[in-house]
Amino acid sequence: MDYYLKCIECGADFDKTEIIYTCRKCDGLLDVIYDYDEIKKNMDMEKLKTAPPSVWKYKDLLPIAIEPVSIREGGTPLYKCDRLAKKIGVKELYVKHEGMNPTGSFKDRGMTVGVSKAIELGMKTVACASTGNTSAALAIYGAKAGIPSVVLLPAGKVALGKIGQALMHGAKVIMIKGNFDDALALVRELCEQEPIYLLNSVNPYRLEGQKTIAFEIVDQLGFKVPDRVVLPVGNAGNITAINKGFKEFVTLGITDKRPKMTGIQTEGACPIVKAYKADADDITPEKNPETIATAIRIGDPVNARKALIAIKESGGMAESVTDAELVQAQKDLAQLEGIGVEPASATSVAGLKKLVDAGLISKDETVVCVTTGHLLKDPEEVISVCTEPVTVEANLEALRKAVFE
Ligand SMILES: *Cc1c(COP(=O)(O)O)cnc(C)c1O
Ligand SMILES: [Zn+2]
């Protein structure tokens, strides 16, 4: 399949055989550009309509020629959530639960493609900075590929489940005395100097894997397109990726419209929201981002330029929520729908509620919220926001008292 990399700022082209993360001329972000006419000619439309969703179902639209490094990622459930819809006040609400991926977050979609690309390019070591989930995904795909992985984490700010995964799958785990943005700047420098493949979402191949969320949503809605997709935004790769997926289906004539991409951040870490509200085309980095949603505790999102374009061209918006609002949404998802998510994921639902309450989203819309990571990622947060279990003596009288009190 034919494709190349194109700078979104100056338009410079780069060959697919190059090991490159940003434009050599202007340092702009890169996009993977395909020959869509060729894809259209070769695509098996019957299979597209009948095979069950998974990342590699859409391999005609992915930039990998080798047998991929895969542990069966994607194919996550799209739940119709009537009780939650009623509480929020929208007509039709679905939740795409990305916590049901192999490591419990959507990062697996990016890493199955990213680590496959590393192997295809002949790279022998992979690395990333991470707020947690990227490190878990890199560790597991590195293990599956049989190559070493190095992960940089902000010391003291990563949820326990994620560190556990990175360690058990055998990554070299390095804690940085700084925040995520510091860790990312460091690992980018390291990968420029050493033959180590960088797998943060600045790498455009990661986003190619993540765009399959859009394909699956369309697929699972019976080839209908929702009015709006709402999701948490951290480094801003996923909102960019999902938007690209919806665009490609339109380009290929599979669908005829696109959803409004709506990004949610927390009040303590919301540079994209501020830029959106100021109608600016780039962000002002925040020095000390802080939120209970550690997965999106990011002050200088690397994909900001791409994300702001995606939000604008899709007619979407960006909004921020408080930690208290996202914890309430986390409990609503868990207790009204049986969907267990980590704090960052719940911002999608909290943001939707805020925007519906404010009259900025119509109650007649069909909305898909993406929940990005699983509840078990961050057990410490759960313990801190739920009421403590009661402890009683081991006799029936004490038990009755506890049950019926
Ligand atoms: C990575 C991550 C995000 C943020 O995604 P970006 O592509 O960085 O915007 C949100 N939620 C969870 C659970 C994540 O792991
Ligand atoms: Zn450029």
GROMACS .gro file of C-alpha atoms and ligand atoms in nm:
model
  421
    1MET     CA    1   0.000   0.000   0.000
    2ASP     CA    2   0.123   0.344  -0.079
    3TYR     CA    3   0.146   0.620   0.179
    4TYR     CA    4   0.382   0.891   0.298
    5LEU     CA    5   0.419   1.140   0.581
    6LYS     CA    6   0.317   1.504   0.537
    7CYS     CA    7   0.385   1.803   0.763
    8ILE     CA    8   0.060   1.970   0.871
    9GLU     CA    9   0.235   2.310   0.888
   10CYS     CA   10   0.458   2.349   0.581
   11GLY     CA   11   0.337   2.059   0.367
   12ALA     CA   12   0.679   1.893   0.334
   13ASP     CA   13   0.664   1.522   0.240
   14PHE     CA   14   0.868   1.241   0.392
   15ASP     CA   15   0.908   0.885   0.271
   16LYS     CA   16   0.756   0.597   0.468
   17THR     CA   17   1.100   0.438   0.511
   18GLU     CA   18   1.228   0.733   0.718
   19ILE     CA   19   1.261   0.724   1.095
   20ILE     CA   20   1.111   1.061   1.173
   21TYR     CA   21   0.865   1.201   1.429
   22THR     CA   22   0.823   1.568   1.334
   23CYS     CA   23   0.900   1.774   1.023
   24ARG     CA   24   1.273   1.821   0.953
   25LYS     CA   25   1.206   2.163   0.803
   26CYS     CA   26   0.976   2.328   1.057
   27ASP     CA   27   0.930   2.073   1.342
   28GLY     CA   28   0.555   2.054   1.261
   29LEU     CA   29   0.344   1.745   1.333
   30LEU     CA   30   0.321   1.477   1.063
   31ASP     CA   31   0.017   1.302   0.916
   32VAL     CA   32   0.004   0.967   0.736
   33ILE     CA   33  -0.141   1.024   0.387
   34TYR     CA   34  -0.268   0.731   0.178
   35ASP     CA   35  -0.366   0.679  -0.182
   36TYR     CA   36  -0.738   0.654  -0.110
   37ASP     CA   37  -0.829   0.565  -0.469
   38GLU     CA   38  -0.605   0.261  -0.445
   39ILE     CA   39  -0.754   0.162  -0.108
   40LYS     CA   40  -1.107   0.202  -0.243
   41LYS     CA   41  -1.028  -0.024  -0.537
   42ASN     CA   42  -0.883  -0.302  -0.319
   43MET     CA   43  -1.112  -0.286  -0.017
   44ASP     CA   44  -1.338  -0.585   0.053
   45MET     CA   45  -1.667  -0.408   0.126
   46GLU     CA   46  -1.852  -0.731   0.202
   47LYS     CA   47  -1.598  -0.819   0.472
   48LEU     CA   48  -1.615  -0.465   0.608
   49LYS     CA   49  -1.989  -0.506   0.663
   50THR     CA   50  -1.977  -0.855   0.815
   51ALA     CA   51  -1.649  -0.930   1.001
   52PRO     CA   52  -1.645  -0.849   1.375
   53PRO     CA   53  -1.467  -0.524   1.466
   54SER     CA   54  -1.101  -0.528   1.575
   55VAL     CA   55  -0.802  -0.307   1.498
   56TRP     CA   56  -0.667  -0.537   1.227
   57LYS     CA   57  -1.003  -0.581   1.057
   58TYR     CA   58  -0.919  -0.243   0.904
   59LYS     CA   59  -0.568  -0.333   0.793
   60ASP     CA   60  -0.641  -0.196   0.444
   61LEU     CA   61  -0.636   0.144   0.615
   62LEU     CA   62  -0.328   0.084   0.833
   63PRO     CA   63   0.035   0.151   0.736
   64ILE     CA   64   0.183  -0.190   0.821
   65ALA     CA   65   0.303  -0.446   0.567
   66ILE     CA   66   0.440  -0.715   0.807
   67GLU     CA   67   0.246  -0.960   1.022
   68PRO     CA   68   0.146  -0.725   1.307
   69VAL     CA   69   0.248  -0.758   1.672
   70SER     CA   70  -0.101  -0.818   1.811
   71ILE     CA   71  -0.276  -0.944   2.121
   72ARG     CA   72  -0.624  -0.895   1.976
   73GLU     CA   73  -0.684  -0.531   2.048
   74GLY     CA   74  -0.996  -0.335   1.967
   75GLY     CA   75  -1.338  -0.487   1.919
   76THR     CA   76  -1.441  -0.315   2.243
   77PRO     CA   77  -1.811  -0.296   2.334
   78LEU     CA   78  -2.033  -0.005   2.237
   79TYR     CA   79  -2.301   0.003   2.506
   80LYS     CA   80  -2.638   0.175   2.461
   81CYS     CA   81  -2.687   0.359   2.791
   82ASP     CA   82  -3.051   0.446   2.842
   83ARG     CA   83  -3.039   0.509   3.216
   84LEU     CA   84  -2.738   0.739   3.185
   85ALA     CA   85  -2.900   0.911   2.883
   86LYS     CA   86  -3.206   0.985   3.094
   87LYS     CA   87  -3.000   1.127   3.379
   88ILE     CA   88  -2.801   1.351   3.142
   89GLY     CA   89  -3.102   1.439   2.930
   90VAL     CA   90  -3.002   1.328   2.580
   91LYS     CA   91  -3.209   1.118   2.343
   92GLU     CA   92  -2.959   0.851   2.256
   93LEU     CA   93  -2.630   0.784   2.436
   94TYR     CA   94  -2.368   0.518   2.372
   95VAL     CA   95  -2.047   0.447   2.558
   96LYS     CA   96  -1.750   0.301   2.370
   97HIS     CA   97  -1.565   0.128   2.652
   98GLU     CA   98  -1.199   0.126   2.560
   99GLY     CA   99  -1.115  -0.009   2.904
  100MET     CA  100  -1.194  -0.349   2.752
  101ASN     CA  101  -0.870  -0.362   2.551
  102PRO     CA  102  -0.592  -0.611   2.647
  103THR     CA  103  -0.416  -0.374   2.891
  104GLY     CA  104  -0.734  -0.187   2.980
  105SER     CA  105  -0.695   0.128   2.770
  106PHE     CA  106  -0.720   0.248   2.408
  107LYS     CA  107  -0.341   0.289   2.402
  108ASP     CA  108  -0.324  -0.075   2.284
  109ARG     CA  109  -0.469   0.030   1.947
  110GLY     CA  110  -0.184   0.274   1.897
  111MET     CA  111   0.082   0.040   2.025
  112THR     CA  112  -0.010  -0.263   1.814
  113VAL     CA  113   0.052  -0.041   1.511
  114GLY     CA  114   0.343   0.152   1.666
  115VAL     CA  115   0.543  -0.151   1.780
  116SER     CA  116   0.470  -0.328   1.448
  117LYS     CA  117   0.611  -0.018   1.275
  118ALA     CA  118   0.922  -0.030   1.497
  119ILE     CA  119   0.982  -0.391   1.389
  120GLU     CA  120   0.914  -0.305   1.024
  121LEU     CA  121   1.170  -0.023   1.040
  122GLY     CA  122   1.425  -0.255   1.201
  123MET     CA  123   1.436  -0.075   1.536
  124LYS     CA  124   1.558  -0.285   1.828
  125THR     CA  125   1.438  -0.083   2.131
  126VAL     CA  126   1.119   0.120   2.192
  127ALA     CA  127   1.054   0.399   2.441
  128CYS     CA  128   0.791   0.643   2.563
  129ALA     CA  129   0.705   0.891   2.834
  130SER     CA  130   0.371   0.818   2.992
  131THR     CA  131   0.112   0.918   3.247
  132GLY     CA  132   0.073   0.539   3.288
  133ASN     CA  133  -0.139   0.373   3.023
  134THR     CA  134   0.102   0.429   2.736
  135SER     CA  135   0.374   0.259   2.943
  136ALA     CA  136   0.152  -0.042   3.014
  137ALA     CA  137   0.073  -0.078   2.644
  138LEU     CA  138   0.433  -0.031   2.531
  139ALA     CA  139   0.549  -0.290   2.786
  140ILE     CA  140   0.304  -0.554   2.669
  141TYR     CA  141   0.366  -0.506   2.294
  142GLY     CA  142   0.742  -0.488   2.353
  143ALA     CA  143   0.715  -0.820   2.537
  144LYS     CA  144   0.507  -0.975   2.259
  145ALA     CA  145   0.756  -0.853   1.995
  146GLY     CA  146   1.053  -0.970   2.203
  147ILE     CA  147   1.226  -0.631   2.213
  148PRO     CA  148   1.319  -0.417   2.516
  149SER     CA  149   1.102  -0.122   2.612
  150VAL     CA  150   1.194   0.183   2.820
  151VAL     CA  151   0.925   0.392   2.991
  152LEU     CA  152   0.961   0.727   3.166
  153LEU     CA  153   0.695   0.812   3.426
  154PRO     CA  154   0.637   1.123   3.640
  155ALA     CA  155   0.741   1.011   3.990
  156GLY     CA  156   0.452   0.979   4.235
  157LYS     CA  157   0.183   1.066   3.979
  158VAL     CA  158   0.101   0.734   3.810
  159ALA     CA  159  -0.191   0.510   3.909
  160LEU     CA  160  -0.084   0.186   4.074
  161GLY     CA  161  -0.237  -0.059   3.825
  162LYS     CA  162  -0.047   0.098   3.537
  163ILE     CA  163   0.295   0.079   3.707
  164GLY     CA  164   0.217  -0.282   3.794
  165GLN     CA  165   0.155  -0.363   3.428
  166ALA     CA  166   0.470  -0.190   3.302
  167LEU     CA  167   0.680  -0.373   3.560
  168MET     CA  168   0.529  -0.718   3.516
  169HIS     CA  169   0.553  -0.709   3.136
  170GLY     CA  170   0.922  -0.635   3.172
  171ALA     CA  171   0.970  -0.271   3.069
  172LYS     CA  172   1.260  -0.072   3.208
  173VAL     CA  173   1.060   0.164   3.429
  174ILE     CA  174   1.227   0.497   3.509
  175MET     CA  175   1.068   0.752   3.741
  176ILE     CA  176   1.141   1.114   3.649
  177LYS     CA  177   1.147   1.382   3.918
  178GLY     CA  178   0.923   1.607   3.712
  179ASN     CA  179   0.584   1.598   3.541
  180PHE     CA  180   0.475   1.420   3.222
  181ASP     CA  181   0.574   1.713   3.002
  182ASP     CA  182   0.930   1.700   3.141
  183ALA     CA  183   0.944   1.323   3.083
  184LEU     CA  184   0.826   1.360   2.722
  185ALA     CA  185   1.083   1.630   2.643
  186LEU     CA  186   1.356   1.402   2.783
  187VAL     CA  187   1.256   1.085   2.599
  188ARG     CA  188   1.224   1.278   2.271
  189GLU     CA  189   1.582   1.397   2.312
  190LEU     CA  190   1.703   1.047   2.398
  191CYS     CA  191   1.537   0.899   2.090
  192GLU     CA  192   1.689   1.168   1.865
  193GLN     CA  193   2.036   1.071   1.990
  194GLU     CA  194   2.007   0.691   2.019
  195PRO     CA  195   1.867   0.419   1.791
  196ILE     CA  196   1.555   0.393   2.009
  197TYR     CA  197   1.209   0.420   1.853
  198LEU     CA  198   0.986   0.685   2.012
  199LEU     CA  199   0.629   0.570   2.066
  200ASN     CA  200   0.454   0.869   2.212
  201SER     CA  201   0.156   1.005   2.022
  202VAL     CA  202   0.379   1.260   1.847
  203ASN     CA  203   0.462   0.951   1.639
  204PRO     CA  204   0.192   0.961   1.367
  205TYR     CA  205   0.176   0.581   1.339
  206ARG     CA  206   0.034   0.555   1.693
  207LEU     CA  207  -0.261   0.766   1.584
  208GLU     CA  208  -0.324   0.542   1.285
  209GLY     CA  209  -0.403   0.256   1.523
  210GLN     CA  210  -0.624   0.476   1.738
  211LYS     CA  211  -0.834   0.598   1.443
  212THR     CA  212  -0.991   0.250   1.438
  213ILE     CA  213  -1.210   0.365   1.730
  214ALA     CA  214  -1.401   0.570   1.470
  215PHE     CA  215  -1.430   0.276   1.230
  216GLU     CA  216  -1.566   0.054   1.508
  217ILE     CA  217  -1.822   0.311   1.622
  218VAL     CA  218  -1.962   0.336   1.269
  219ASP     CA  219  -1.947  -0.041   1.233
  220GLN     CA  220  -2.127  -0.104   1.564
  221LEU     CA  221  -2.398   0.151   1.486
  222GLY     CA  222  -2.484  -0.039   1.169
  223PHE     CA  223  -2.287   0.200   0.945
  224LYS     CA  224  -2.456   0.507   1.089
  225VAL     CA  225  -2.259   0.807   1.214
  226PRO     CA  226  -2.339   0.962   1.554
  227ASP     CA  227  -2.398   1.337   1.580
  228ARG     CA  228  -2.123   1.379   1.835
  229VAL     CA  229  -1.829   1.196   1.993
  230VAL     CA  230  -1.715   1.313   2.337
  231LEU     CA  231  -1.383   1.207   2.486
  232PRO     CA  232  -1.115   1.303   2.739
  233VAL     CA  233  -0.818   1.499   2.606
  234GLY     CA  234  -0.465   1.482   2.746
  235ASN     CA  235  -0.185   1.488   2.493
  236ALA     CA  236  -0.463   1.532   2.235
  237GLY     CA  237  -0.366   1.243   2.008
  238ASN     CA  238  -0.683   1.041   2.043
  239ILE     CA  239  -0.928   1.315   1.945
  240THR     CA  240  -0.710   1.380   1.639
  241ALA     CA  241  -0.694   1.010   1.554
  242ILE     CA  242  -1.067   0.945   1.588
  243ASN     CA  243  -1.145   1.250   1.375
  244LYS     CA  244  -0.911   1.118   1.104
  245GLY     CA  245  -1.089   0.783   1.109
  246PHE     CA  246  -1.430   0.939   1.053
  247LYS     CA  247  -1.286   1.155   0.774
  248GLU     CA  248  -1.135   0.856   0.598
  249PHE     CA  249  -1.468   0.670   0.594
  250VAL     CA  250  -1.623   0.974   0.426
  251THR     CA  251  -1.335   0.995   0.176
  252LEU     CA  252  -1.387   0.628   0.090
  253GLY     CA  253  -1.760   0.681   0.045
  254ILE     CA  254  -1.848   0.443   0.332
  255THR     CA  255  -2.029   0.718   0.527
  256ASP     CA  256  -2.154   1.060   0.427
  257LYS     CA  257  -2.107   1.272   0.740
  258ARG     CA  258  -1.883   1.321   1.042
  259PRO     CA  259  -1.954   1.367   1.412
  260LYS     CA  260  -1.872   1.682   1.605
  261MET     CA  261  -1.555   1.604   1.798
  262THR     CA  262  -1.590   1.726   2.154
  263GLY     CA  263  -1.288   1.722   2.386
  264ILE     CA  264  -1.305   1.734   2.765
  265GLN     CA  265  -1.026   1.828   3.006
  266THR     CA  266  -1.018   1.902   3.378
  267GLU     CA  267  -1.006   2.254   3.521
  268GLY     CA  268  -0.658   2.186   3.657
  269ALA     CA  269  -0.514   2.087   3.319
  270CYS     CA  270  -0.704   2.244   3.029
  271PRO     CA  271  -0.478   2.423   2.780
  272ILE     CA  272  -0.681   2.295   2.483
  273VAL     CA  273  -1.008   2.422   2.631
  274LYS     CA  274  -0.856   2.765   2.692
  275ALA     CA  275  -0.722   2.783   2.336
  276TYR     CA  276  -1.059   2.669   2.194
  277LYS     CA  277  -1.248   2.930   2.395
  278ALA     CA  278  -1.003   3.203   2.292
  279ASP     CA  279  -1.037   3.091   1.928
  280ALA     CA  280  -0.658   3.051   1.919
  281ASP     CA  281  -0.491   2.799   1.689
  282ASP     CA  282  -0.230   2.698   1.945
  283ILE     CA  283  -0.213   2.654   2.322
  284THR     CA  284  -0.031   2.833   2.601
  285PRO     CA  285   0.136   2.553   2.803
  286GLU     CA  286   0.039   2.519   3.170
  287LYS     CA  287   0.335   2.481   3.404
  288ASN     CA  288   0.178   2.290   3.693
  289PRO     CA  289  -0.116   2.080   3.574
  290GLU     CA  290  -0.303   1.910   3.859
  291THR     CA  291  -0.603   1.676   3.864
  292ILE     CA  292  -0.721   1.347   4.011
  293ALA     CA  293  -0.741   1.226   3.647
  294THR     CA  294  -0.369   1.147   3.621
  295ALA     CA  295  -0.401   1.010   3.265
  296ILE     CA  296  -0.474   1.361   3.140
  297ARG     CA  297  -0.258   1.559   3.383
  298ILE     CA  298  -0.077   1.728   3.094
  299GLY     CA  299   0.007   2.097   3.057
  300ASP     CA  300   0.172   2.099   2.715
  301PRO     CA  301  -0.017   1.857   2.486
  302VAL     CA  302   0.204   1.762   2.194
  303ASN     CA  303  -0.085   1.717   1.947
  304ALA     CA  304  -0.256   2.047   2.036
  305ARG     CA  305  -0.230   2.192   1.684
  306LYS     CA  306  -0.385   1.882   1.526
  307ALA     CA  307  -0.657   1.858   1.792
  308LEU     CA  308  -0.765   2.221   1.760
  309ILE     CA  309  -0.799   2.172   1.384
  310ALA     CA  310  -1.000   1.850   1.439
  311ILE     CA  311  -1.236   2.022   1.683
  312LYS     CA  312  -1.287   2.321   1.456
  313GLU     CA  313  -1.331   2.140   1.122
  314SER     CA  314  -1.575   1.889   1.272
  315GLY     CA  315  -1.786   2.164   1.432
  316GLY     CA  316  -1.713   2.033   1.779
  317MET     CA  317  -1.610   2.206   2.100
  318ALA     CA  318  -1.396   2.176   2.412
  319GLU     CA  319  -1.498   2.206   2.777
  320SER     CA  320  -1.347   2.151   3.119
  321VAL     CA  321  -1.494   1.983   3.427
  322THR     CA  322  -1.396   1.977   3.794
  323ASP     CA  323  -1.256   1.671   3.966
  324ALA     CA  324  -1.580   1.652   4.168
  325GLU     CA  325  -1.788   1.647   3.849
  326LEU     CA  326  -1.581   1.370   3.695
  327VAL     CA  327  -1.599   1.157   4.011
  328GLN     CA  328  -1.980   1.188   4.002
  329ALA     CA  329  -1.978   1.079   3.636
  330GLN     CA  330  -1.748   0.788   3.723
  331LYS     CA  331  -2.003   0.673   3.984
  332ASP     CA  332  -2.295   0.720   3.741
  333LEU     CA  333  -2.122   0.508   3.476
  334ALA     CA  334  -2.046   0.240   3.734
  335GLN     CA  335  -2.380   0.236   3.913
  336LEU     CA  336  -2.630   0.313   3.634
  337GLU     CA  337  -2.464   0.118   3.353
  338GLY     CA  338  -2.213  -0.126   3.500
  339ILE     CA  339  -1.925   0.046   3.323
  340GLY     CA  340  -1.614   0.072   3.540
  341VAL     CA  341  -1.371   0.343   3.428
  342GLU     CA  342  -1.069   0.527   3.558
  343PRO     CA  343  -1.107   0.898   3.648
  344ALA     CA  344  -0.987   1.050   3.317
  345SER     CA  345  -1.240   0.842   3.121
  346ALA     CA  346  -1.531   0.980   3.319
  347THR     CA  347  -1.459   1.335   3.202
  348SER     CA  348  -1.636   1.247   2.875
  349VAL     CA  349  -1.964   1.187   3.056
  350ALA     CA  350  -1.912   1.476   3.300
  351GLY     CA  351  -1.840   1.710   3.008
  352LEU     CA  352  -2.145   1.593   2.814
  353LYS     CA  353  -2.366   1.659   3.116
  354LYS     CA  354  -2.221   2.005   3.165
  355LEU     CA  355  -2.270   2.098   2.798
  356VAL     CA  356  -2.628   1.962   2.788
  357ASP     CA  357  -2.712   2.150   3.111
  358ALA     CA  358  -2.569   2.468   2.958
  359GLY     CA  359  -2.782   2.423   2.646
  360LEU     CA  360  -2.474   2.394   2.424
  361ILE     CA  361  -2.557   2.037   2.316
  362SER     CA  362  -2.907   1.961   2.189
  363LYS     CA  363  -3.107   1.693   2.369
  364ASP     CA  364  -3.195   1.543   2.030
  365GLU     CA  365  -2.842   1.437   1.946
  366THR     CA  366  -2.711   1.083   1.922
  367VAL     CA  367  -2.392   1.094   2.129
  368VAL     CA  368  -2.105   0.850   2.179
  369CYS     CA  369  -1.885   0.900   2.487
  370VAL     CA  370  -1.548   0.725   2.475
  371THR     CA  371  -1.435   0.583   2.809
  372THR     CA  372  -1.063   0.548   2.763
  373GLY     CA  373  -0.943   0.329   3.053
  374HIS     CA  374  -1.058   0.063   3.299
  375LEU     CA  375  -1.161   0.112   3.662
  376LEU     CA  376  -0.893  -0.127   3.791
  377LYS     CA  377  -0.616   0.098   3.659
  378ASP     CA  378  -0.651   0.328   3.958
  379PRO     CA  379  -0.777   0.137   4.266
  380GLU     CA  380  -0.639   0.399   4.504
  381GLU     CA  381  -0.862   0.669   4.358
  382VAL     CA  382  -1.163   0.437   4.392
  383ILE     CA  383  -1.091   0.375   4.759
  384SER     CA  384  -1.053   0.747   4.821
  385VAL     CA  385  -1.387   0.848   4.661
  386CYS     CA  386  -1.611   0.560   4.777
  387THR     CA  387  -1.745   0.503   5.128
  388GLU     CA  388  -1.544   0.258   5.332
  389PRO     CA  389  -1.674  -0.097   5.378
  390VAL     CA  390  -1.808  -0.179   5.725
  391THR     CA  391  -1.637  -0.441   5.941
  392VAL     CA  392  -1.855  -0.645   6.179
  393GLU     CA  393  -1.819  -0.932   6.426
  394ALA     CA  394  -1.861  -1.278   6.269
  395ASN     CA  395  -2.216  -1.344   6.392
  396LEU     CA  396  -2.563  -1.325   6.235
  397GLU     CA  397  -2.690  -1.053   6.465
  398ALA     CA  398  -2.406  -0.818   6.372
  399LEU     CA  399  -2.451  -0.912   6.006
  400ARG     CA  400  -2.825  -0.836   6.014
  401LYS     CA  401  -2.758  -0.502   6.173
  402ALA     CA  402  -2.508  -0.416   5.902
  403VAL     CA  403  -2.733  -0.532   5.614
  404PHE     CA  404  -3.056  -0.366   5.726
  405GLU     CA  405  -2.921  -0.056   5.895
  406LIG     C1  406  -0.393   0.855   2.720
  406LIG     C2  407  -0.523   0.868   2.788
  406LIG     C3  408  -0.608   0.977   2.764
  406LIG     C4  409  -0.569   1.093   2.679
  406LIG     O1  410  -0.552   1.065   2.544
  406LIG     P1  411  -0.470   1.166   2.453
  406LIG     O2  412  -0.456   1.099   2.323
  406LIG     O3  413  -0.338   1.185   2.521
  406LIG     O4  414  -0.547   1.292   2.449
  406LIG     C5  415  -0.731   0.978   2.826
  406LIG     N1  416  -0.770   0.878   2.908
  406LIG     C6  417  -0.691   0.773   2.934
  406LIG     C7  418  -0.740   0.669   3.026
  406LIG     C8  419  -0.565   0.764   2.875
  406LIG     O5  420  -0.488   0.660   2.903
  407ZN      ZN  421   0.705   2.131   0.816
   0.00000   0.00000   0.00000
